[in-house]
Coordinates of C-alpha atoms and ligand atoms in Angstrom, one line a residue:
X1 CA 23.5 6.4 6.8
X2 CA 20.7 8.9 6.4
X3 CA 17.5 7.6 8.8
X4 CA 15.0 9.2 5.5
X5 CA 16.5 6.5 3.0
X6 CA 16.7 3.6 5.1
X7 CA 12.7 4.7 6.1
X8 CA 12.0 4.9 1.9
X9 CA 13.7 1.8 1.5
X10 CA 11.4 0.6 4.1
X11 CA 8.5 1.5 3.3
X12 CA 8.8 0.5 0.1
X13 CA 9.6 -2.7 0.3
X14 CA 6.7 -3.0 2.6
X15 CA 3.9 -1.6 0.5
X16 CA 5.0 -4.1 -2.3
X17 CA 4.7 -6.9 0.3
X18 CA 1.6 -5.5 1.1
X19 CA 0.5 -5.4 -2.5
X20 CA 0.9 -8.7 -3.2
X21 CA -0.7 -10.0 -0.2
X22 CA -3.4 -8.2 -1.4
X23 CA -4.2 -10.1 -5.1
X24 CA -3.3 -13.5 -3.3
X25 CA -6.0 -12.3 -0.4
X26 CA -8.4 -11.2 -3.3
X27 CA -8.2 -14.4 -5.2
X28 CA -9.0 -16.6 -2.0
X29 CA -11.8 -14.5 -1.0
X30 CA -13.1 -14.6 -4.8
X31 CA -12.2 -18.8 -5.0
X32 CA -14.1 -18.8 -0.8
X33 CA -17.4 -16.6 -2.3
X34 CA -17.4 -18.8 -5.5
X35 CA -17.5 -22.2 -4.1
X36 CA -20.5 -20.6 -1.0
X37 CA -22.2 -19.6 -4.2
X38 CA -22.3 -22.8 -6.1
X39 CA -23.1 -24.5 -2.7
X40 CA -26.5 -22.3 -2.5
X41 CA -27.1 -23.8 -5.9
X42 CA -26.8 -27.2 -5.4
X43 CA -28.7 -26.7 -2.0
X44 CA -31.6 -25.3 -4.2
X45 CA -32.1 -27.7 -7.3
X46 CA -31.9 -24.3 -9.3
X47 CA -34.3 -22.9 -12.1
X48 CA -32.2 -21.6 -14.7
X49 CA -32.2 -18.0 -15.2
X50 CA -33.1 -17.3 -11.2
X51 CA -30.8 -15.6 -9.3
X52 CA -30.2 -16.7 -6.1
X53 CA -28.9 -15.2 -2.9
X54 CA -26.0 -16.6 -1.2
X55 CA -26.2 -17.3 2.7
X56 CA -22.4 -15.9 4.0
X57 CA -20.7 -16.7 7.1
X58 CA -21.2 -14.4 10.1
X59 CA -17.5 -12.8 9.5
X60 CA -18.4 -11.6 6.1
X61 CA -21.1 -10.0 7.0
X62 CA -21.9 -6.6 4.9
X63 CA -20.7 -8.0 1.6
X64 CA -23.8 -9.5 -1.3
X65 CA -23.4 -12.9 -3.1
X66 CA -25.5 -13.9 -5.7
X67 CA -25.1 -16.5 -8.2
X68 CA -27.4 -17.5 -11.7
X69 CA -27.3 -20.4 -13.7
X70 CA -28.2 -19.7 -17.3
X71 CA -28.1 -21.8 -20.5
X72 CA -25.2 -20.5 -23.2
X73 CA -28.0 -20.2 -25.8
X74 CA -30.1 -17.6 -23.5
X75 CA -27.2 -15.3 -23.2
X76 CA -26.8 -15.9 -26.5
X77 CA -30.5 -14.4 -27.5
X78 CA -31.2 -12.1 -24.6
X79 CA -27.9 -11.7 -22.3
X80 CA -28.5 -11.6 -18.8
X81 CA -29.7 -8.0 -16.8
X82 CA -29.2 -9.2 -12.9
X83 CA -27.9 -7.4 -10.1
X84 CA -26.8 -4.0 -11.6
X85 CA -24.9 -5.8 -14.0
X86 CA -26.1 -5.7 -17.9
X87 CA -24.3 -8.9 -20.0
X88 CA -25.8 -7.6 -24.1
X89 CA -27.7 -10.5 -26.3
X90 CA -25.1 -12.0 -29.2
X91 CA -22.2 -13.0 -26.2
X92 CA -20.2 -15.8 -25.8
X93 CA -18.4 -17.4 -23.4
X94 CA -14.7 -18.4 -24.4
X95 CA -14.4 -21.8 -24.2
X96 CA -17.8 -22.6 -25.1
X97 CA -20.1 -24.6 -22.7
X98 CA -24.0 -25.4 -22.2
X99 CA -24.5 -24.0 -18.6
X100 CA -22.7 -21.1 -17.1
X101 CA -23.2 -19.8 -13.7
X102 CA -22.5 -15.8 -12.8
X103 CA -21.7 -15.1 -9.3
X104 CA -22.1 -11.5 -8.8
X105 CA -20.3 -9.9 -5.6
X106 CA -21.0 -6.4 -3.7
X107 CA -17.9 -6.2 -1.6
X108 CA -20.1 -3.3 0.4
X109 CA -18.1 -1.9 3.6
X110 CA -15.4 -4.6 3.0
X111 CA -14.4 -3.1 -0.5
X112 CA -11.1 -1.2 0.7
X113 CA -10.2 -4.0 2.9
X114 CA -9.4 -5.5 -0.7
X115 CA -9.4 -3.2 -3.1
X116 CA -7.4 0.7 -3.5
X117 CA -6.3 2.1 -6.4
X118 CA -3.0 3.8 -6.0
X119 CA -3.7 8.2 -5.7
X120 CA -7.4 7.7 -6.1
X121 CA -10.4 7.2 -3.4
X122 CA -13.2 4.5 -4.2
X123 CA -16.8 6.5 -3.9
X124 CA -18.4 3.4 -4.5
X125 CA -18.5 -0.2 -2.9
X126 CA -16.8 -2.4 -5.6
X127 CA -18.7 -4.6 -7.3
X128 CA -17.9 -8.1 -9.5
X129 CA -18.9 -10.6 -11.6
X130 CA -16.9 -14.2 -12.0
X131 CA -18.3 -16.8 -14.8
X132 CA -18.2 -20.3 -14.4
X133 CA -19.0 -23.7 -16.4
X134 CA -22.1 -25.0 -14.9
X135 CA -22.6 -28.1 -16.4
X136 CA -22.0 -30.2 -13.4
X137 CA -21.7 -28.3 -10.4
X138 CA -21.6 -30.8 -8.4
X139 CA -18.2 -31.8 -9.1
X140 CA -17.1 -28.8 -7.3
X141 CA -13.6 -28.2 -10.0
X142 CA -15.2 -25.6 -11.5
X143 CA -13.7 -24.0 -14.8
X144 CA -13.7 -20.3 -14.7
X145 CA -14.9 -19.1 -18.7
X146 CA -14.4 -15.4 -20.2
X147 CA -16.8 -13.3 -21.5
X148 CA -16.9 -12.2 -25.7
X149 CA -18.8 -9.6 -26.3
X150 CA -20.1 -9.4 -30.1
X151 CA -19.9 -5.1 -30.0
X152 CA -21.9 -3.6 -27.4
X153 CA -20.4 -3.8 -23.4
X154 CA -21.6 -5.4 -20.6
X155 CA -22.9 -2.5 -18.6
X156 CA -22.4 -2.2 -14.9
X157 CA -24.5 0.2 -13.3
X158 CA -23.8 1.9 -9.7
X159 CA -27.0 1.7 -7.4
X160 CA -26.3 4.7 -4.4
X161 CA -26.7 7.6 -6.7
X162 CA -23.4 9.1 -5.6
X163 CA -23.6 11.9 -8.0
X164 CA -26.3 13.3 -11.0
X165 CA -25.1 13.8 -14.3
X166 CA -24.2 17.3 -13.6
X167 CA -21.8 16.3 -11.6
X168 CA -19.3 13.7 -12.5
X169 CA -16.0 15.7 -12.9
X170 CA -13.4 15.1 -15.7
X171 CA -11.1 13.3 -13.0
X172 CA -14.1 10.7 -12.5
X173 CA -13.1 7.4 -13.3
X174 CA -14.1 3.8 -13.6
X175 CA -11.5 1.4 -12.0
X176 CA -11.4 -2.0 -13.4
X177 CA -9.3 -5.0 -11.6
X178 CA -9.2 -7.3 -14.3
X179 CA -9.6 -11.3 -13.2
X180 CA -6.0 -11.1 -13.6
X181 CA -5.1 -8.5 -11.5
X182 CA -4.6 -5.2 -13.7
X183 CA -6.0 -2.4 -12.6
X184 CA -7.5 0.0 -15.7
X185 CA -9.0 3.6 -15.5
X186 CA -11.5 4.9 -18.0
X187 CA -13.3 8.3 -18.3
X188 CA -16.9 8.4 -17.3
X189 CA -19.7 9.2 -19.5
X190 CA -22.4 8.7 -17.7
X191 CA -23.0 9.1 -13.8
X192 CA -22.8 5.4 -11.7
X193 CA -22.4 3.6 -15.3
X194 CA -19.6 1.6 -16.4
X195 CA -18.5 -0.7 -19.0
X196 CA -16.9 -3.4 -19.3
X197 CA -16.0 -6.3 -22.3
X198 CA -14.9 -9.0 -19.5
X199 CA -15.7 -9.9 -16.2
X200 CA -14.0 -8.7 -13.5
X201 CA -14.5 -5.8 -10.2
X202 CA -15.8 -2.2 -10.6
X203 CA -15.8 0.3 -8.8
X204 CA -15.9 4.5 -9.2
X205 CA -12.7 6.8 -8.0
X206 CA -11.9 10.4 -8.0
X207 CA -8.0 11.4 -7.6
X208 CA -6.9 12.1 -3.9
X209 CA -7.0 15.9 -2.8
X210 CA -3.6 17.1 -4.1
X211 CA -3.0 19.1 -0.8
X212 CA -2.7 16.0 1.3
X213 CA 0.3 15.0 -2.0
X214 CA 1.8 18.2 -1.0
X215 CA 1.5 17.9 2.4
X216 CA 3.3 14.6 2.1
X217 CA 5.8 16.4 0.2
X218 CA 6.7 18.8 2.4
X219 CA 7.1 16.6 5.3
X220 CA 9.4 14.9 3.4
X221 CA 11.4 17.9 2.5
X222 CA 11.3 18.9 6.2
X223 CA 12.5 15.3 7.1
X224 CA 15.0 15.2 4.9
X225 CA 16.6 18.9 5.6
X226 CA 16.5 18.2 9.7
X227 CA 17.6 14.8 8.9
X228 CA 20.8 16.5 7.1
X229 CA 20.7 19.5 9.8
X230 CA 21.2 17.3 12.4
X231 CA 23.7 15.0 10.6
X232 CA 26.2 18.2 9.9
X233 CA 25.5 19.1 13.7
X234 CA 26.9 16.1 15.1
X235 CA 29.2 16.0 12.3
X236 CA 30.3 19.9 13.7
X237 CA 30.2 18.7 17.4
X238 CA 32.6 15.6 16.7
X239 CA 34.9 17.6 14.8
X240 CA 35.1 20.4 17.7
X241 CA 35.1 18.2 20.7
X242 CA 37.9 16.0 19.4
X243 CA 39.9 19.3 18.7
X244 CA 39.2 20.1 22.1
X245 CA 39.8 17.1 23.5
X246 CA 43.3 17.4 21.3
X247 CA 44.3 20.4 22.5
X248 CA 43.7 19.9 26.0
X249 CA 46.0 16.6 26.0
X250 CA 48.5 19.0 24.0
X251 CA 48.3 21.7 27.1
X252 CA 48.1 19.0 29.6
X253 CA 51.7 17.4 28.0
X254 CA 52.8 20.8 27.6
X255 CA 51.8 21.9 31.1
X256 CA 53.7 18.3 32.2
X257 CA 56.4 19.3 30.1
X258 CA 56.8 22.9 31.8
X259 CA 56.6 21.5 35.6
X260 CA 59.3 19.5 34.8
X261 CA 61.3 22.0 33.6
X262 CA 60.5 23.6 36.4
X263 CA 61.4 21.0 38.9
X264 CA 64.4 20.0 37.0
X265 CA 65.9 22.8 35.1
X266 CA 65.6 25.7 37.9
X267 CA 65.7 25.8 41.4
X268 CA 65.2 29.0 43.8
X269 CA 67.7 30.5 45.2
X270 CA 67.3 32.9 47.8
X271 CA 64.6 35.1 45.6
X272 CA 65.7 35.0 42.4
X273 CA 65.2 32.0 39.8
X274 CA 68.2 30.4 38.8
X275 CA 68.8 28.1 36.1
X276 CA 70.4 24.5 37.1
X277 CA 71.0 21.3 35.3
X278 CA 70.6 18.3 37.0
X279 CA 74.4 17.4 36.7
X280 CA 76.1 20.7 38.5
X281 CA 79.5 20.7 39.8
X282 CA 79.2 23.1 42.0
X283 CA 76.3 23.4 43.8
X284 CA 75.2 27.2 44.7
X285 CA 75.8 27.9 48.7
X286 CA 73.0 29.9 50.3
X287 CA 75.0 31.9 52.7
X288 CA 74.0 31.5 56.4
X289 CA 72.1 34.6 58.1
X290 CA 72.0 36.3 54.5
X291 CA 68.2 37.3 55.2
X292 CA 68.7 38.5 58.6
Ligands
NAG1 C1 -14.5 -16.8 7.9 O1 -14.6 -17.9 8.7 C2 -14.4 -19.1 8.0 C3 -14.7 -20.3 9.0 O2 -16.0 -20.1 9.4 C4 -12.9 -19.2 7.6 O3 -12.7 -20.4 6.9 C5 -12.6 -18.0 6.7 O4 -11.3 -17.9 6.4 C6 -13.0 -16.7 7.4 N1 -12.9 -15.6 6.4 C7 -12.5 -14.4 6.7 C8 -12.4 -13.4 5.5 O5 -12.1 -14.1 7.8
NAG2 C1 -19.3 -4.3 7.7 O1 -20.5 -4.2 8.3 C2 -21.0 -5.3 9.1 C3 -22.3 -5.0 9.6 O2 -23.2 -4.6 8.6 C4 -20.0 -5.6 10.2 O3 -20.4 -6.8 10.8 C5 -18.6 -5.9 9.5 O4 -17.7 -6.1 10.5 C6 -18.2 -4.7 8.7 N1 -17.0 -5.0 8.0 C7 -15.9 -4.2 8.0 C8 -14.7 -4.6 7.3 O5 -15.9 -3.1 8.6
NAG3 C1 -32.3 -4.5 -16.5 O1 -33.0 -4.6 -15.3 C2 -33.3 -3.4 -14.6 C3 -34.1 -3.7 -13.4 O2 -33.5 -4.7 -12.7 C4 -34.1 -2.5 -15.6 O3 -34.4 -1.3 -15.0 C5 -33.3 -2.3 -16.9 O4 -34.1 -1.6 -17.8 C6 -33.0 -3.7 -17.5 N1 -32.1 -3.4 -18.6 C7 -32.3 -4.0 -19.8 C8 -31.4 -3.6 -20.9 O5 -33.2 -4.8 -20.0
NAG4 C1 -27.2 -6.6 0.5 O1 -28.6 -7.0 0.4 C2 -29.4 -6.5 1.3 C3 -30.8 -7.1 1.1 O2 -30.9 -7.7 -0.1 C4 -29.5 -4.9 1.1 O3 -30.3 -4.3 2.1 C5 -28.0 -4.4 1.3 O4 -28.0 -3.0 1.0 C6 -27.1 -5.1 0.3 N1 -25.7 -4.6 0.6 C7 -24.9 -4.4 -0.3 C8 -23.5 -4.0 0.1 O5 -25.2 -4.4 -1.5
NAG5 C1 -8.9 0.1 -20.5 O1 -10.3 0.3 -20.8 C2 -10.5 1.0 -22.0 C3 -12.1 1.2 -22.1 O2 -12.7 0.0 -21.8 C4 -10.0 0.2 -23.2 O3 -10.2 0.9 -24.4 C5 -8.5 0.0 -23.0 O4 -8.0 -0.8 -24.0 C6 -8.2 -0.7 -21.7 N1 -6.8 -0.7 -21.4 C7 -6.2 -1.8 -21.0 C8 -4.7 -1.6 -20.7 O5 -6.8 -2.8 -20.7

C-alpha cells in the first residue's frame, strides 16, 4: 500500500475527530461562561438594563464576560446597544418571555483555541452573544430564546480598528458560527462591522495566502512521485535480485551437474581425457614406465 494514502486517510479521519471535538468543546465552554454569568447576577441583586462584568476563573484568563438583564418590552422600544453589540428597537425574542438576560463573550487570545474557519485566518478576536430567559435565574435551568428581528440587523461592531474603510478587500468576510454550529461568510460593507439577524459568534477573516495552498500542493505532488519512485525501485530491485538469486542456483546446479560429469563420466588417462561410464568392462591399463 502506498504510505501517501494511508497518511490522507489519516489525516482525515483525524481533522473530523478534531472538528467535532471542537463544537462539543465550544458548547461547554458557552454552557461554563453562561452559568459564571448568571452567577454574577444573582450575586449582584441586578438593575435591569446594567451590564455587568463577569469575574472568570484564573485559567480563562484573557477572554470578557458580560451579562444584562433587560425587560422584553425595553428591547421592544429601544433594543439594547452594549458591548459592541447593537440589538435594533421593534425585536422579539422567540418564545416570548418578560426578562431576558444577554451574555456577551470576547473570546480575546483564546478565539482560535475554539474557533477556525476552514482556508481563512481570523483578524479579529471572535466575539458572541447568547440570550436567555431571565425570569427566575435562580433556578439555574435556564431556557436559551432566539432573537426576531422586525427588518433592520443587530449590528456587531469590531473595536481594534484592524483596517480603515479604504482597506477592507473584496475577500473580507464576516464569519458567523450560528448557535448551532454552521459556519456562514458574508461580504463586508463596512470596515469592523457586521450583521447579524440571530445570536450567535463573530468574527472577521481574510482567505489564507494561496502560496502556502500551493506549497501544500507541491509537497504533495513531490510526496506522492518519491512515494511511487521508490515503490518501482524496490519493485526493480526485487525483481533483479530474485533473477540473480535464480540464476545463480541454476549455475550452481549446473556447475554441480558438470563436476559430476566430470568425476563420473571421464577420467584421465595418462594426458589425455577420456570418456568412461561408470559400468566399463574393460578397464584402460596405464602401461608401466610409459612416461619414463
Ligand atoms: C477551569 O478550571 C475549572 C475549575 O476551576 C474547571 O472546571 C474548568 O473545566 C477549567 N476550564 C478550562 C477551559 O480549562
Ligand atoms: C491569554 O492571555 C492570558 C494573559 O492575558 C494568559 O494567561 C492566557 O494563558 C492566554 N491564553 C492563551 C490561550 O494563550
Ligand atoms: C451604541 O453605544 C455606543 C457607545 O457604547 C455609541 O457610540 C453608539 O452610537 C450607540 N449606538 C446606537 C445606535 O445608539
Ligand atoms: C477585557 O476587559 C478589559 C477591561 O475591561 C480590557 O482591558 C481588555 O482589553 C478586554 N479584553 C478583551 C479580549 O476584550
Ligand atoms: C448567510 O448570511 C447572509 C447575510 O446575513 C444571509 O443572507 C444568508 O441567508 C446566510 N446563509 C445561510 C446559509 O445562513
Amino acid at each position: 500500500m502506498n504510505w501517501n494514502v494511508i497518511w490522507l486517510s489519516l489525516s482525515l479521519c483525524f481533522s473530523s475527530v478534531l472538528c467535532s471535538l471542537d463544537k462539543y468543546t465550544t458548547d461547554s465552554l458557552d454552557a461554563a461562561l453562561q452559568d459564571i454569568a448568571l452567577q454574577t447576577l444573582v450575586r449582584h441583586r441586578p438593575h435591569t438594563g446594567a451590564l455587568y462584568k463577569a469575574m472568570l476563573p484564573a485559567n480563562l484568563s484573557g477572554m470578557n464576560v458580560s451579562i444584562v438583564r433587560l425587560r422584553s418590552r425595553r428591547l421592544w422600544n429601544i433594543g439594547a446597544n452594549f458591548s459592541n453589540f447593537h440589538i435594533p428597537s421593534r425585536t422579539l425574542t422567540v418564545p416570548h418571555v418578560r426578562r431576558l438576560a444577554i451574555v456577551y463573550q470576547d473570546f480575546g487570545n483564546w478565539s482560535s483555541n475554539y474557533y477556525s474557519v476552514p482556508g481563512y485566518s481570523m483578524i479579529t478576536p471572535v466575539t458572541g452573544f447568547m440570550v436567555f430567559d431571565a425570569s427566575n435565574v435562580r433556578a439555574r435551568r435556564i431556557t436559551k430564546l432566539s432573537l426576531k428581528t422586525a427588518g433592520n440587523p443587530i449590528v456587531i461592531r469590531f473595536s481594534d480598528p484592524t483596517f480603515s474603510d479604504g482597506m477592507i478587500s473584496r475577500a473580507t468576510r464576516c464569519a458567523t458560527f450560528s448557535s448551532d454550529g454552521a459556519l456562514n461568510l458574508s461580504q463586508m460593507s463596512l470596515a469592523n462591522v457586521c450583521y447579524s439577524h440571530d445570536q450567535g459568534h463573530f468574527t472577521i477573516v481574510v482567505p489564507l495566502k494561496k502560496k502556502k495552498k500551493a506549497g501544500l500542493w507541491y509537497l504533495w505532488v513531490i510526496g506522492f512521485v518519491l512515494g511511487f519512485g521508490v515503490l518501482v525501485l524496490v519493485g526493480y530491485l526485487g525483481v533483479v535480485v530474485s533473477l540473480k538469486l535464480l540464476k545463480t542456483k541454476k549455475i550452481q546446479v549446473m556447475e554441480k551437474q558438470a563436476d559430476e560429469d566430470l568425476v563420473l563420466d571421464t577420467i584421465w588417462v595418462g594426458r589425455s581425457k577420456m570418456p568412461s561410464a561408470t559400468v566399463t568392462r574393460t578397464q584402460p591399463v596405464i602401461e608401466e614406465g610409459g612416461f619414463a
